[in-house]
Structure formats: structure tokens, C-alpha cells
């Protein structure tokens, strides 16, 4: 709702005498709209975004002339606006002084213990006091919003210094009235107790008294709106006709969004919090962003006593710490039913409904290029996806990895998003991993790896074939499998058959030439230090899987068992036990998780081949590591970088956190 409309509606609820002394907000806004629309000296915002300033313009004034014209207008019109605003402020301030004197006299009469005050007198005094509070805040908000419009249309920043001026006026410095409110409430409670007025409509306890109700309100600091109590009191007109409206007035809440930006970091935060503490504000939410020394601290507060001196103190704090202050007063009166709506979104969230939260990790070991980031943000805008937070995860001199918290329209299909992101990331050789942002994302406990071309760079069957001189025959079988002529079990049996008579020593020779993938040791040390269980599940051979397990400090190793001759010296060309194919890999992942008491939502799987797909699909985070195209298309996430250590980024660990884990290993 526009503030002018809101102010008119609120103003109509006041007595006619009071209405005549309200700020003429419409007149102030009318002056600005009539005279100051084309005076903005902040030229970057004064013209349409498509406007181009020419060195030698053909159809507009020269740059110096344009600036001179606008400065001349602003230097004339801004003082006129200030004079007009001063008149309005003095009008309502003088009325405040007059009414304040009358109310203080009535309050003193009520609080005089030498006479027996009536409940009606006490209610009337409290009602007038609350009405005056409301009068001040509505008018002060009108002043602040008029100044905000002036600053927007003129390009000058006069709001904070002007509000600082008002700190010397009676309506700001009159804290004595605020201090009288609890004393007056206490007097009313005493009177109600003496007369034992019941609140018969209360749903919980029909004997609850009006005094008890007010006691509850007086104790609750800051007050939370008790909806049922309010309705009960409003319905109990027999006990006291004015008591219900008073409950409503006592629980009116101003919501204010405050932001202070400046170069003094913690001093900025501390200054704002001191102001909020001094003026008894209730902090609803906050947000902080930092760029080296510069910080922006935003806070959403409920202001219960309409203490307008808060804004003057904030302006002084901004001046002290070279800060830039902005604030916005929300609805002047928030009803109980709307408090939940106000708290529905955190300050760090995009305030849209029907959204799903995702984490996107973008990664390129060679550095994230402006070209990629530009296309990435353009895609987000096209899909109406909002960026809520950005967190840099790497510590390199070149930006390498950023984690985005996204607010995604719930009608977007994850599969559709994944296919489009694969195209973008392929074009820029940059990985984009999209994960649902839920409690399990950073609560993983088990990581299961494929071995060949994942933990190690080689395919062990090829290395054995090379040592034994059957490389060509094994390659031919592999090619037939890739063409779909053989499934995994058939191809495995055919290749193992070629190993008949191969000395067992060949496996030891292969161990010596195995090359671990870059980052494998670093990754496994970090994960073990963080308390993870680690496993290798391979379609290769168990002796080599056990070797990898020992080298990396893994907890489990599963692979195909080669049958050896009776004398234990050579291979028979057969395997023993279940074949570790795609189905078996997924089964073993689940078996390990169950044995360790770990939920599937806490399992990560990493692999590169088609026989890893079921395992990757079973885990809550399946990562295709430098995988075949088909695997990349079907896996939930993919990494096409050299180092396995990059998996830590997808699990939410920053580089500094990973380094700290290394120190603990």
C-alpha cells in the first residue's frame, strides 16, 4: 500500500482537531512530483538505462550545460522543499507540545494516590498517551518518506542530516511520556484487581481477570501479540468498553528495515546494535555482507514504543563511522495475523512463494571466467531463479569455485535444468553441480568410490594385459563391450579367461605402477579426519582394490576375486564369488550404509563408467568424475577437473576448511 493512502486511512481514525495538525504529506509529495522530477544530479540514475552520454551530443545540451542546469534547479528547489518541510514539522511539533502538557496533567491526576481514581479515567489517560505515540510515529514516518523521495529525485542525500536536526525537537526528546506508560499500566492493573473484573469470553480460563490480562501484557517485553487474549478482551464490553481497544493499541508494532554500510566493519555492527538496545527494539532478522573493511549490516526490527529517537541515534552512528544509513518503515500497524507473514522470509531470502532452495557449486581449476559467469547469471535470470547468497570456497589468487544459494521456482524441472546446465558448462569447460539445499547436504557420512579411472588413473585389466603381452586381445573385447555386443559380465569373463596361466606376481607388478589420481590422498585424509567412512567398490580385482584401500586409508574394499591355481602361483582365468557389476555395486553401497547405520541421504558415490550409474543413482549425491558422456548426462553431479579434491567443494567444504581437516589427520 502506498504510504499516502495508508496515512490518510490512519489519519481518519483521529479526532478532527488532531487531523488538522498532521504533516501534509500529499502537498510535500506534490511539490516533489511537480518541480523535482527532472532535477536529479546523479546523472547515472537520472536517465534511462539505455541512454548513452555522448562526448559531443547532437540533440541535447553539452555535458557541462546539462549538469549546470540541474545543479541550478536543485540548489533553488531543495531549500524551498526544506522550508516547506520545516513548516510542516513545526506544525505537528507545536501541537505535540500542547497535547503533551494536557496528557501529562491528566496522568498526574490519575496517578495521584491521595484520591480514588476510576478505571475509566485511567483508561482514558492511557488511551490518549498511546494515541499521541501513534500520532508522532505516523508523522515522523511521513517526514522520513518525503525526504527519501526528495533524495531519490534530486540526487542529494539530505535525509540523515535532516533527521538529525529533528532530534532536538520536543516530539523526539520527550521520553518522559514513554516512561510513564508502564507506571500508568500498573495503576490500571491495581484498579482492575480491586474491582475483580472477569474476562468471561477467554477460551482457556473463564475466571481470568482483566487485571491478569494486562499483567501478562506488561510483563511481556518485547510484547508478542496474544491473538486469543486480544479477541477475548475486545468481546468483554461489559467489563470495560475501552479495555479491548487499549489491548490492541498496546500491541501495535512498527516494523523497520535498517541498513548501515561503511568501512569500519565491527564498529558498524556494534553501533547499530547499541541503538537497538537503547530503544528496546526486538530483532527479527539480520543480514551481513563484507568486502574487506566495508560491511553492509541489515536488520529487521519490531519497534514497540514508537520511539522515533531511534532514527536520530542511527543517523549519528552513521556519521560517526562514515557510514551510509538507509531505513524503511513498514506498515505502521502490524496486526497479529500479519506478524507471521512478516517473518515468513529471512532477510537473506528472496521473498517469493512457491520456491525450492538449491545449492549450485560452480568450479573451474583454471579460473571462473567473466564470460561463463555472465552466461550463468543470464540463465538464472531467464529461469527467474534468484541468487540469495554467494560464498567463495577456494583460496587461490584466481577465483576458482563459488557456491550459490538459489531460490528456484518450483515448476522448474530438475532434469530440464541439468540438461541446460550441461550445455553451458561444456561450452565453458566449467562444472555446475546443482543440489537440493536440505539438512543432509552437509551431513554426509559415507563416500563410496569406483577404482579404475577414479581413485587411480589406470584400468587395472589393461595394465595386467600390458605386462603379460595380451593387450591387443583385451582391447578387442573392450571394444565389443563398448559397441553393446557384450554386457559387463560377459566382457569380464572373456578378459579374465585371457589371464589363464598369468603369474600371480603380475598383480604385484601392477601395484608398483599404479598412479593415484591427483587429490586422492588429500581428499581421503580430509574425509577421514571429518569422521567419514570410505569404501572402494570396483569391477576390477580384489588384490588391487585392497592395495588401494590400504594406501588411502579406506574402510572397505570390494571387487572381483580372481581364482588362483592350487599352488597359488598362477591365475586360472576364472573369478570366484558374485561378479561386481553395476547391480552388485549398488547393492554393496546399500549394505555398507546399513552396516554403519548411515541413511542413504548421507551417502556420496563417485565413478566414471556405465557400470557405476546404478551406484551413483542410489547415493544422494552421485558424482560423475571425468566420466563418459552418458554417465555425465545421468548423474546428479559431475566434475571434469583433474583433482579429486574438488569433491570437497561439492560437499560444502571450503579450501580453508579442507586444509584444517588435513592438519587433524
XYZ file of C-alpha atoms in Angstrom:
665
model
C 0.000 0.000 0.000
C 1.274 3.498 -0.851
C 2.168 5.404 2.286
C -0.015 8.372 1.321
C -3.100 6.140 1.211
C -2.092 4.412 4.433
C -1.562 7.755 6.177
C -4.973 9.013 5.067
C -6.654 5.900 6.446
C -4.831 6.188 9.762
C -5.458 9.919 9.981
C -9.212 9.380 9.625
C -9.232 7.490 12.940
C -8.007 10.552 14.881
C -10.184 13.340 16.334
C -10.750 16.264 13.944
C -8.500 18.579 15.965
C -5.606 16.149 15.634
C -6.196 15.635 11.924
C -5.657 19.342 11.272
C -2.106 19.101 12.621
C -0.870 16.135 10.612
C 2.004 16.553 8.170
C 0.599 17.447 4.744
C 2.300 14.516 3.059
C 0.367 14.898 -0.187
C 1.490 18.537 -0.512
C 5.144 17.585 0.037
C 4.922 14.771 -2.482
C 3.076 17.040 -4.921
C 5.876 19.621 -4.739
C 8.477 16.959 -5.498
C 6.487 15.478 -8.381
C 5.758 18.875 -9.902
C 9.161 20.525 -9.674
C 11.902 17.969 -8.990
C 11.282 15.036 -11.316
C 13.886 16.179 -13.870
C 16.425 17.703 -11.498
C 18.407 14.618 -10.461
C 22.107 15.469 -10.335
C 23.014 11.781 -10.115
C 23.085 11.518 -13.871
C 23.813 7.796 -13.859
C 20.340 7.154 -12.430
C 18.545 10.187 -13.862
C 18.308 8.819 -17.386
C 17.012 5.527 -18.801
C 19.439 2.615 -18.577
C 19.721 2.630 -22.386
C 20.836 6.269 -22.501
C 24.366 6.899 -23.771
C 26.145 10.115 -22.853
C 27.911 11.452 -25.962
C 31.181 13.340 -25.992
C 29.656 15.861 -28.399
C 25.872 15.401 -28.207
C 23.827 16.457 -31.205
C 20.307 16.720 -29.777
C 20.883 17.543 -26.111
C 22.903 20.052 -24.060
C 26.601 19.532 -23.590
C 27.512 17.582 -20.502
C 28.660 20.676 -18.585
C 25.473 22.539 -19.540
C 23.274 19.615 -18.504
C 24.998 19.389 -15.147
C 24.879 23.160 -14.644
C 21.142 23.281 -15.386
C 20.328 20.514 -12.936
C 22.569 21.872 -10.191
C 20.934 25.254 -10.559
C 17.454 23.762 -10.245
C 18.369 21.625 -7.258
C 20.126 24.498 -5.481
C 16.906 26.524 -5.817
C 14.263 23.854 -5.218
C 15.826 21.856 -2.384
C 15.935 24.834 0.024
C 12.307 25.578 -0.905
C 11.372 21.981 -0.118
C 13.246 22.131 3.215
C 11.431 25.345 4.198
C 8.111 23.721 3.302
C 9.001 20.610 5.294
C 10.182 22.688 8.272
C 6.777 24.386 8.415
C 5.024 21.028 8.471
C 7.334 19.620 11.151
C 6.939 22.717 13.343
C 3.151 22.496 12.963
C 2.890 18.977 14.280
C 5.650 19.504 16.869
C 3.826 22.531 18.392
C 0.610 20.535 18.544
C 2.539 17.734 20.210
C 3.773 20.139 22.912
C 0.232 21.327 23.601
C -1.313 17.854 23.758
C 1.595 16.506 25.789
C 1.000 19.080 28.503
C -2.687 18.158 28.679
C -1.966 14.430 28.832
C 0.736 14.816 31.496
C -1.724 16.748 33.630
C -4.351 14.011 33.277
C -1.806 11.290 34.009
C -0.619 13.090 37.137
C -4.256 13.304 38.250
C -4.739 9.564 37.702
C -1.504 8.613 39.455
C -2.287 10.755 42.489
C -2.653 8.102 45.203
C -4.325 10.563 47.571
C -7.568 10.197 45.611
C -9.504 7.180 44.362
C -9.121 7.132 40.584
C -11.707 5.471 38.412
C -10.889 2.777 35.852
C -12.415 4.924 33.119
C -10.068 7.833 33.952
C -7.040 5.564 33.849
C -8.121 4.009 30.568
C -8.701 7.426 29.016
C -5.263 8.667 30.079
C -3.562 5.538 28.727
C -5.556 5.762 25.501
C -4.511 9.400 24.972
C -0.886 8.527 25.647
C -0.949 5.718 23.081
C -2.758 7.948 20.599
C -0.033 10.567 20.945
C 2.634 7.933 20.343
C 0.833 6.875 17.208
C 0.417 10.480 16.067
C 4.154 11.124 16.408
C 5.228 7.986 14.594
C 2.856 8.440 11.667
C 4.060 11.992 11.133
C 7.708 11.166 11.612
C 7.380 8.354 9.081
C 5.777 10.816 6.655
C 8.776 13.134 7.083
C 11.250 10.288 6.516
C 9.442 9.056 3.401
C 9.161 12.569 1.942
C 12.909 13.022 2.457
C 13.566 9.658 0.827
C 11.598 10.751 -2.252
C 13.491 14.050 -2.338
C 16.847 12.267 -2.214
C 15.789 9.875 -4.972
C 14.569 12.606 -7.327
C 17.225 15.240 -6.592
C 20.326 13.070 -6.228
C 21.210 14.846 -2.975
C 21.395 12.989 0.324
C 19.770 15.162 2.984
C 17.589 12.653 4.845
C 20.056 11.634 7.566
C 21.272 15.159 8.449
C 17.689 16.458 8.414
C 16.519 13.719 10.770
C 19.490 14.508 12.980
C 18.121 18.069 13.225
C 14.791 16.773 14.466
C 16.493 15.111 17.439
C 16.326 18.476 19.213
C 12.548 18.835 18.843
C 10.059 18.038 21.585
C 8.379 15.082 19.860
C 11.726 13.267 19.699
C 13.261 14.073 23.080
C 10.061 13.638 25.105
C 10.984 10.278 26.607
C 9.179 11.094 29.857
C 5.884 10.064 28.288
C 7.278 6.670 27.287
C 8.469 6.176 30.845
C 5.003 6.979 32.178
C 3.334 4.210 30.185
C 4.368 1.242 32.386
C 3.503 3.249 35.503
C 0.068 4.027 34.101
C -0.454 0.381 33.146
C 0.461 -0.627 36.693
C -2.118 1.780 38.100
C -4.792 0.370 35.797
C -3.897 -3.190 36.842
C -4.304 -2.244 40.517
C -7.700 -0.704 39.873
C -8.911 -3.714 37.898
C -7.762 -6.075 40.639
C -9.666 -4.069 43.206
C -12.852 -4.397 41.148
C -12.086 -8.036 40.115
C -13.353 -7.647 36.545
C -13.603 -11.075 34.814
C -12.928 -11.824 31.176
C -15.690 -14.343 30.692
C -15.006 -14.889 26.975
C -11.460 -16.193 27.382
C -11.315 -19.723 25.893
C -8.789 -21.117 28.381
C -9.973 -19.889 31.746
C -13.295 -18.133 32.184
C -12.170 -16.715 35.531
C -9.201 -14.817 34.095
C -9.442 -11.196 35.145
C -8.848 -8.091 33.086
C -6.058 -7.232 35.510
C -4.347 -10.558 34.836
C -4.630 -9.911 31.127
C -2.935 -6.550 31.440
C -0.300 -8.029 33.744
C 0.547 -10.524 31.022
C 0.939 -7.638 28.591
C 3.017 -5.581 30.992
C 5.390 -8.464 31.728
C 5.921 -9.423 28.081
C 8.794 -7.238 26.908
C 9.006 -7.000 23.992
C 5.322 -7.923 23.641
C 4.178 -10.689 21.358
C 0.600 -10.251 20.136
C -1.651 -12.661 22.079
C -4.368 -13.030 19.481
C -6.876 -15.004 21.565
C -6.474 -12.695 24.536
C -6.983 -9.652 22.366
C -10.200 -11.059 20.925
C -11.398 -12.035 24.383
C -10.851 -8.572 25.794
C -12.476 -6.939 22.801
C -15.550 -9.093 23.332
C -15.862 -8.273 27.009
C -17.518 -4.871 26.677
C -19.486 -5.400 29.854
C -16.310 -5.351 31.908
C -14.792 -2.278 30.292
C -15.725 -0.794 26.911
C -12.298 0.779 26.361
C -10.136 -2.104 27.555
C -10.298 -4.053 24.297
C -9.080 -1.198 22.064
C -6.338 -0.481 24.590
C -5.058 -4.043 24.260
C -4.899 -3.521 20.513
C -3.041 -0.229 20.848
C -0.580 -1.666 23.351
C 0.305 -4.422 20.903
C 0.676 -2.315 17.776
C 4.079 -2.958 16.294
C 6.158 -0.922 13.873
C 8.388 -2.953 11.592
C 11.511 -1.172 10.402
C 14.183 -2.377 7.998
C 17.536 -0.731 8.713
C 20.753 -0.896 6.711
C 24.094 0.709 7.543
C 27.013 0.448 5.141
C 30.514 1.666 5.879
C 34.253 0.975 6.109
C 34.517 0.211 9.819
C 33.318 -3.380 9.975
C 32.523 -4.432 13.513
C 32.081 -0.818 14.630
C 29.185 -0.503 12.158
C 27.539 -3.642 13.572
C 28.150 -2.602 17.163
C 26.817 0.900 16.564
C 23.528 -0.361 15.129
C 23.082 -2.930 17.907
C 23.721 -0.294 20.592
C 20.961 1.859 19.103
C 18.566 -1.091 19.020
C 19.398 -1.983 22.619
C 18.923 1.587 23.827
C 15.499 1.831 22.226
C 14.285 -1.651 23.253
C 13.808 -2.958 19.723
C 13.047 -6.598 19.015
C 15.411 -8.020 16.392
C 13.512 -10.198 13.921
C 16.323 -10.954 11.473
C 19.660 -9.644 10.230
C 21.990 -9.946 7.271
C 25.678 -9.110 6.862
C 27.909 -8.829 3.824
C 31.579 -7.848 3.839
C 34.074 -6.701 1.235
C 37.351 -6.458 3.159
C 36.823 -3.494 5.539
C 33.490 -2.441 4.053
C 30.405 -4.065 5.529
C 26.692 -3.744 4.985
C 24.689 -4.660 8.065
C 20.940 -5.006 7.605
C 18.490 -5.690 10.390
C 14.725 -6.107 10.561
C 13.257 -4.941 13.876
C 9.938 -4.503 15.634
C 9.660 -1.138 17.364
C 7.029 -1.364 20.081
C 7.080 2.093 21.656
C 7.191 4.253 18.510
C 10.446 5.711 19.816
C 11.382 7.961 16.881
C 14.615 8.976 18.593
C 15.954 5.651 17.298
C 16.352 7.149 13.825
C 18.227 10.186 15.103
C 20.625 7.932 17.000
C 21.131 5.784 13.895
C 21.933 8.908 11.866
C 24.526 9.935 14.474
C 26.015 6.435 14.393
C 26.268 6.581 10.600
C 28.037 9.943 10.827
C 30.441 8.672 13.491
C 31.551 5.662 11.427
C 31.478 7.247 7.946
C 28.508 5.074 7.118
C 25.565 5.347 4.767
C 22.241 4.811 6.521
C 19.010 3.700 4.952
C 15.820 2.577 6.606
C 12.285 1.820 5.607
C 9.315 1.882 7.943
C 6.936 -0.905 7.009
C 3.191 -0.918 7.732
C 2.654 1.472 10.602
C 0.427 -1.025 12.412
C 1.053 -4.730 12.007
C -1.808 -6.844 13.219
C -1.144 -10.126 14.967
C -2.197 -12.104 11.905
C 0.435 -10.370 9.797
C 3.395 -10.882 12.106
C 3.805 -14.420 10.793
C 3.803 -13.079 7.228
C 6.493 -10.547 8.102
C 8.695 -13.335 9.446
C 7.987 -15.748 6.583
C 11.201 -14.865 4.785
C 14.641 -14.304 6.236
C 16.427 -11.118 5.149
C 18.818 -13.278 3.149
C 15.955 -14.900 1.232
C 14.229 -13.826 -1.953
C 10.668 -13.006 -0.755
C 8.809 -15.192 -3.226
C 6.408 -18.072 -2.656
C 6.335 -21.467 -4.389
C 10.112 -21.750 -4.377
C 12.620 -24.537 -3.798
C 16.100 -23.946 -2.390
C 19.126 -25.263 -4.271
C 22.884 -25.023 -3.898
C 24.838 -24.584 -7.116
C 28.599 -25.143 -7.000
C 30.454 -23.697 -9.994
C 34.026 -24.869 -10.459
C 36.928 -24.441 -12.837
C 40.510 -25.189 -11.754
C 41.802 -22.731 -14.366
C 39.594 -19.955 -13.017
C 35.977 -18.866 -13.452
C 35.854 -16.576 -16.470
C 33.671 -13.464 -16.765
C 32.214 -14.995 -19.931
C 30.996 -18.076 -18.069
C 29.711 -16.107 -15.071
C 27.847 -13.730 -17.366
C 26.133 -16.581 -19.206
C 25.433 -18.370 -15.926
C 23.705 -15.300 -14.457
C 21.822 -14.710 -17.702
C 20.490 -18.285 -17.464
C 19.405 -17.693 -13.859
C 17.546 -14.538 -14.883
C 15.903 -16.319 -17.802
C 14.608 -19.016 -15.432
C 13.537 -16.433 -12.812
C 15.946 -18.000 -10.335
C 17.016 -15.666 -7.530
C 20.516 -15.638 -6.041
C 20.218 -15.430 -2.243
C 23.812 -15.956 -1.189
C 27.240 -16.351 -2.787
C 30.161 -17.943 -0.988
C 33.657 -18.310 -2.341
C 35.084 -21.738 -1.498
C 38.619 -21.612 -2.926
C 41.558 -19.567 -1.644
C 43.545 -19.214 -4.868
C 44.720 -15.963 -6.416
C 42.276 -16.647 -9.253
C 38.596 -17.187 -8.486
C 38.031 -20.909 -8.941
C 34.946 -22.059 -7.036
C 31.784 -20.304 -5.864
C 28.775 -21.711 -4.053
C 25.428 -20.094 -4.879
C 22.309 -20.423 -2.751
C 19.381 -20.221 -5.156
C 15.639 -19.715 -4.850
C 14.145 -21.693 -7.738
C 10.516 -21.609 -8.960
C 9.021 -24.955 -8.004
C 7.635 -25.575 -11.503
C 11.149 -25.889 -12.955
C 12.130 -29.485 -13.662
C 15.484 -30.591 -12.188
C 16.139 -32.725 -15.282
C 15.466 -29.791 -17.594
C 17.771 -27.555 -15.580
C 20.505 -30.218 -15.573
C 20.441 -30.683 -19.354
C 20.656 -26.932 -19.972
C 23.462 -26.532 -17.449
C 25.458 -29.336 -19.076
C 25.367 -27.370 -22.327
C 26.544 -24.168 -20.606
C 29.261 -25.872 -18.586
C 30.520 -27.850 -21.584
C 30.840 -24.672 -23.639
C 32.957 -23.044 -20.928
C 34.690 -26.171 -19.556
C 33.288 -25.231 -16.162
C 31.371 -27.547 -13.862
C 27.990 -26.650 -12.379
C 26.657 -29.005 -9.697
C 23.062 -28.448 -8.578
C 21.907 -29.954 -5.268
C 18.784 -29.570 -3.158
C 19.592 -27.410 -0.154
C 18.443 -29.552 2.726
C 19.726 -30.697 6.102
C 21.591 -33.677 4.596
C 23.651 -31.699 2.093
C 26.449 -31.083 4.594
C 25.701 -34.111 6.754
C 27.206 -36.839 4.574
C 28.890 -39.739 6.391
C 29.838 -42.312 3.740
C 31.675 -41.903 0.420
C 31.945 -44.827 -1.997
C 34.427 -44.744 -4.899
C 34.920 -46.636 -8.092
C 38.592 -47.562 -8.507
C 39.699 -47.635 -12.167
C 39.978 -44.158 -13.708
C 38.593 -42.718 -10.470
C 40.849 -43.348 -7.471
C 43.613 -44.477 -9.824
C 44.337 -43.232 -13.321
C 44.613 -46.649 -14.987
C 42.306 -49.554 -15.844
C 43.905 -52.493 -13.999
C 42.884 -55.118 -16.575
C 44.721 -53.125 -19.239
C 47.834 -52.900 -17.060
C 47.828 -56.673 -16.434
C 47.338 -57.269 -20.163
C 50.256 -54.974 -20.985
C 52.580 -56.842 -18.580
C 51.512 -60.268 -19.871
C 51.525 -59.343 -23.577
C 47.798 -59.777 -24.288
C 46.981 -56.096 -24.645
C 45.552 -56.371 -28.188
C 43.173 -59.224 -27.309
C 41.845 -57.419 -24.193
C 41.383 -54.215 -26.199
C 39.300 -56.083 -28.794
C 36.973 -57.441 -26.114
C 36.674 -53.970 -24.572
C 35.698 -52.540 -27.967
C 32.992 -55.215 -28.425
C 31.601 -54.323 -24.976
C 31.536 -50.626 -25.873
C 29.618 -51.491 -29.074
C 26.994 -53.279 -26.988
C 27.881 -56.768 -28.225
C 28.786 -57.931 -24.703
C 27.413 -56.956 -21.281
C 29.729 -56.348 -18.330
C 29.659 -59.935 -17.035
C 30.377 -61.376 -20.475
C 33.203 -58.971 -21.175
C 34.705 -59.545 -17.718
C 34.606 -63.329 -18.194
C 36.175 -63.050 -21.641
C 39.011 -60.818 -20.452
C 39.688 -62.861 -17.305
C 39.846 -66.029 -19.446
C 42.762 -64.447 -21.313
C 44.660 -64.256 -17.995
C 44.809 -68.057 -17.599
C 48.325 -69.033 -16.601
C 49.358 -65.469 -15.739
C 51.691 -65.486 -12.719
C 50.137 -64.052 -9.548
C 53.307 -61.943 -9.327
C 51.903 -59.860 -12.198
C 49.422 -58.348 -9.768
C 52.297 -57.225 -7.554
C 53.997 -55.711 -10.594
C 50.813 -53.771 -11.388
C 50.668 -52.385 -7.845
C 54.073 -50.790 -8.351
C 52.976 -48.886 -11.451
C 49.573 -47.748 -10.276
C 49.185 -43.961 -10.333
C 46.720 -42.427 -7.928
C 44.503 -39.693 -9.278
C 45.564 -36.193 -8.294
C 43.982 -35.198 -4.980
C 43.003 -38.754 -3.973
C 45.189 -38.839 -0.858
C 44.230 -35.263 0.090
C 40.524 -36.000 -0.283
C 40.583 -39.223 1.701
C 42.658 -37.723 4.535
C 40.244 -34.814 4.850
C 37.183 -37.065 4.833
C 38.640 -39.497 7.370
C 39.548 -36.561 9.613
C 35.938 -35.390 9.373
C 34.729 -38.822 10.514
C 33.600 -40.278 7.177
C 33.505 -43.962 6.307
C 35.161 -44.619 2.936
C 34.888 -47.550 0.544
C 36.119 -48.641 -2.858
C 33.752 -50.812 -4.903
C 35.390 -51.911 -8.137
C 34.601 -54.033 -11.151
C 38.341 -54.760 -11.154
C 40.192 -57.196 -8.945
C 40.279 -57.540 -5.168
C 44.087 -57.693 -4.584
C 44.468 -54.306 -6.231
C 41.364 -52.877 -4.519
C 42.815 -53.944 -1.157
C 46.095 -52.250 -2.051
C 44.244 -49.010 -2.854
C 42.279 -49.347 0.392
C 45.491 -49.613 2.406
C 47.206 -46.734 0.581
C 44.289 -44.316 1.041
C 43.159 -45.439 4.486
C 39.738 -46.623 3.325
C 37.395 -48.714 5.466
C 36.039 -51.149 2.856
C 37.179 -52.716 -0.413
C 35.021 -54.842 -2.703
C 35.993 -56.181 -6.137
C 36.069 -59.341 -8.207
C 38.091 -62.207 -6.734
C 40.453 -63.941 -9.212
C 40.764 -67.696 -8.833
C 44.338 -68.976 -8.474
C 45.860 -72.362 -9.086
C 46.214 -74.958 -6.329
C 49.836 -73.999 -5.803
C 48.879 -70.300 -5.593
C 51.325 -69.257 -8.311
C 49.104 -68.516 -11.308
C 45.654 -67.349 -12.316
C 43.140 -69.868 -13.621
C 41.270 -67.452 -15.894
C 38.151 -67.514 -13.674
C 36.600 -65.449 -10.895
C 35.227 -66.649 -7.556
C 32.011 -65.423 -5.962
C 29.490 -62.818 -7.159
C 30.585 -60.631 -10.049
C 30.817 -56.965 -9.031
C 28.787 -55.454 -11.830
C 26.537 -52.377 -11.826
C 23.789 -54.059 -9.813
C 26.234 -55.506 -7.298
C 27.890 -52.105 -6.834
C 24.568 -50.504 -5.885
C 23.781 -53.410 -3.550
C 27.162 -53.155 -1.809
C 26.714 -49.399 -1.315
C 23.436 -50.077 0.470
C 24.944 -52.928 2.529
C 27.787 -50.719 3.778
C 25.363 -47.913 4.670
C 23.157 -50.308 6.629
C 26.134 -51.843 8.417
C 27.320 -48.398 9.510
C 23.839 -47.144 10.396
C 24.026 -44.422 7.753
C 20.999 -43.157 5.823
C 21.145 -43.178 2.024
C 20.627 -39.402 2.183
C 24.087 -39.264 3.765
C 25.905 -41.258 1.083
C 28.106 -39.940 -1.742
C 29.204 -42.083 -4.691
C 31.928 -41.262 -7.229
C 32.528 -43.068 -10.513
C 33.218 -42.691 -14.212
C 31.704 -45.645 -16.093
C 28.342 -47.023 -17.151
C 28.612 -49.775 -14.535
C 28.718 -47.006 -11.893
C 25.360 -45.497 -12.863
C 23.209 -47.579 -10.519
C 25.582 -46.840 -7.649
C 25.584 -43.106 -8.470
C 21.800 -43.155 -8.650
C 21.463 -44.945 -5.325
C 23.532 -42.355 -3.409
C 22.012 -38.996 -2.508
C 24.948 -37.304 -4.261
C 26.267 -39.209 -7.269
C 29.293 -37.567 -8.897
C 30.433 -38.438 -12.404
C 34.199 -37.842 -12.272
C 35.733 -37.209 -15.710
C 33.112 -39.656 -16.898
C 31.784 -40.878 -20.222
C 29.129 -38.551 -21.759
C 26.273 -40.939 -20.993
C 27.289 -41.100 -17.346
C 27.559 -37.306 -17.101
C 24.077 -36.901 -18.534
C 22.515 -39.266 -15.997
C 24.472 -38.496 -12.827
C 23.213 -35.861 -10.397
C 26.533 -34.005 -10.444
C 29.701 -34.044 -12.479
C 33.312 -32.927 -12.156
C 35.566 -32.561 -15.177
C 38.650 -31.312 -13.351
C 41.961 -33.042 -12.669
C 41.824 -33.263 -8.888
C 39.561 -35.464 -6.803
C 39.953 -32.896 -4.006
C 37.350 -30.794 -5.831
C 34.721 -33.199 -4.478
C 35.103 -31.397 -1.154
C 33.649 -28.248 -2.738
C 30.514 -30.133 -3.807
C 30.159 -31.370 -0.238
C 30.198 -27.769 1.008
C 33.765 -27.585 2.359
C 35.836 -24.510 1.627
C 39.529 -24.842 0.834
C 40.473 -23.430 4.253
C 38.185 -25.945 5.974
C 39.728 -28.785 3.983
C 43.220 -27.589 4.960
C 42.185 -27.564 8.608
C 40.997 -31.160 8.274
C 44.402 -32.100 6.841
C 46.092 -30.790 9.976
C 43.904 -33.065 12.099
C 44.664 -36.218 10.067
